[in-house]
Amino acid sequence: MTVGELIDELKKYPQDMPVACCGDIYYPPTAENNRIHVAEMLWVDNNYPWNRPDFEYINLE
């Protein structure tokens, strides 16, 4: 899934609806524990002998 595809999917829902990762959510839904951290990451293939190209991706934690 790309960032654009994720945005398009999320647009189907109310903007004030809580969001969880892997079903992990606390009560109340506005609690700081529910904050999703968005980070740009680099995937590196170190699985010899394939050595596929590295790529950047967005990780939701």
PDB file of C-alpha atoms in Angstrom:
ATOM      1  CA  MET A   1       0.000   0.000   0.000  1.00  0.00           C
ATOM      2  CA  THR A   2       1.241   3.479  -0.793  1.00  0.00           C
ATOM      3  CA  VAL A   3       0.662   6.679   1.185  1.00  0.00           C
ATOM      4  CA  GLY A   4      -1.867   7.794  -1.443  1.00  0.00           C
ATOM      5  CA  GLU A   5      -3.785   4.520  -1.219  1.00  0.00           C
ATOM      6  CA  LEU A   6      -3.849   4.764   2.583  1.00  0.00           C
ATOM      7  CA  ILE A   7      -5.152   8.334   2.416  1.00  0.00           C
ATOM      8  CA  ASP A   8      -7.864   7.330  -0.070  1.00  0.00           C
ATOM      9  CA  GLU A   9      -8.938   4.451   2.187  1.00  0.00           C
ATOM     10  CA  LEU A  10      -9.032   6.646   5.300  1.00  0.00           C
ATOM     11  CA  LYS A  11     -11.125   9.291   3.511  1.00  0.00           C
ATOM     12  CA  LYS A  12     -14.049   6.815   3.607  1.00  0.00           C
ATOM     13  CA  TYR A  13     -14.377   7.328   7.385  1.00  0.00           C
ATOM     14  CA  PRO A  14     -15.158  10.282   9.662  1.00  0.00           C
ATOM     15  CA  GLN A  15     -12.086  12.400  10.412  1.00  0.00           C
ATOM     16  CA  ASP A  16     -12.686  12.223  14.178  1.00  0.00           C
ATOM     17  CA  MET A  17     -12.772   8.391  14.296  1.00  0.00           C
ATOM     18  CA  PRO A  18      -9.981   6.829  16.430  1.00  0.00           C
ATOM     19  CA  VAL A  19      -7.274   4.827  14.644  1.00  0.00           C
ATOM     20  CA  ALA A  20      -5.350   1.813  15.998  1.00  0.00           C
ATOM     21  CA  CYS A  21      -2.478  -0.331  14.750  1.00  0.00           C
ATOM     22  CA  CYS A  22      -3.054  -4.100  14.935  1.00  0.00           C
ATOM     23  CA  GLY A  23      -6.194  -3.548  17.061  1.00  0.00           C
ATOM     24  CA  ASP A  24      -4.134  -1.972  19.861  1.00  0.00           C
ATOM     25  CA  ILE A  25      -6.295   0.767  21.447  1.00  0.00           C
ATOM     26  CA  TYR A  26      -6.923   2.079  24.962  1.00  0.00           C
ATOM     27  CA  TYR A  27      -9.858   3.758  26.667  1.00  0.00           C
ATOM     28  CA  PRO A  28     -10.591   6.575  26.269  1.00  0.00           C
ATOM     29  CA  PRO A  29      -9.888   6.602  22.540  1.00  0.00           C
ATOM     30  CA  THR A  30      -8.328  10.066  22.883  1.00  0.00           C
ATOM     31  CA  ALA A  31      -5.661   8.811  25.342  1.00  0.00           C
ATOM     32  CA  GLU A  32      -2.027   9.675  24.583  1.00  0.00           C
ATOM     33  CA  ASN A  33      -1.315   5.904  24.504  1.00  0.00           C
ATOM     34  CA  ASN A  34      -3.281   5.751  21.241  1.00  0.00           C
ATOM     35  CA  ARG A  35      -0.928   8.079  19.371  1.00  0.00           C
ATOM     36  CA  ILE A  36       0.336   6.465  16.174  1.00  0.00           C
ATOM     37  CA  HIS A  37       3.904   7.334  15.338  1.00  0.00           C
ATOM     38  CA  VAL A  38       4.675   7.738  11.644  1.00  0.00           C
ATOM     39  CA  ALA A  39       8.286   7.200  10.618  1.00  0.00           C
ATOM     40  CA  GLU A  40      10.151   6.973   7.328  1.00  0.00           C
ATOM     41  CA  MET A  41      12.311   3.839   7.311  1.00  0.00           C
ATOM     42  CA  LEU A  42      14.820   2.158   5.011  1.00  0.00           C
ATOM     43  CA  TRP A  43      14.418  -1.557   4.226  1.00  0.00           C
ATOM     44  CA  VAL A  44      17.755  -3.248   3.565  1.00  0.00           C
ATOM     45  CA  ASP A  45      17.981  -6.783   2.215  1.00  0.00           C
ATOM     46  CA  ASN A  46      20.885  -8.537   3.879  1.00  0.00           C
ATOM     47  CA  ASN A  47      19.669 -12.001   2.934  1.00  0.00           C
ATOM     48  CA  TYR A  48      22.606 -13.310   0.906  1.00  0.00           C
ATOM     49  CA  PRO A  49      22.658 -14.300  -1.981  1.00  0.00           C
ATOM     50  CA  TRP A  50      19.579 -12.379  -3.169  1.00  0.00           C
ATOM     51  CA  ASN A  51      20.677  -8.835  -2.301  1.00  0.00           C
ATOM     52  CA  ARG A  52      17.506  -7.152  -3.518  1.00  0.00           C
ATOM     53  CA  PRO A  53      17.542  -3.337  -3.748  1.00  0.00           C
ATOM     54  CA  ASP A  54      16.925  -1.214  -0.648  1.00  0.00           C
ATOM     55  CA  PHE A  55      13.748   0.890  -0.489  1.00  0.00           C
ATOM     56  CA  GLU A  56      12.238   3.528   1.779  1.00  0.00           C
ATOM     57  CA  TYR A  57       8.818   3.055   3.362  1.00  0.00           C
ATOM     58  CA  ILE A  58       6.512   4.578   5.978  1.00  0.00           C
ATOM     59  CA  ASN A  59       6.154   2.652   9.228  1.00  0.00           C
ATOM     60  CA  LEU A  60       3.115   3.092  11.504  1.00  0.00           C
ATOM     61  CA  GLU A  61       3.820   2.238  15.142  1.00  0.00           C
TER      62      GLU A  61
END
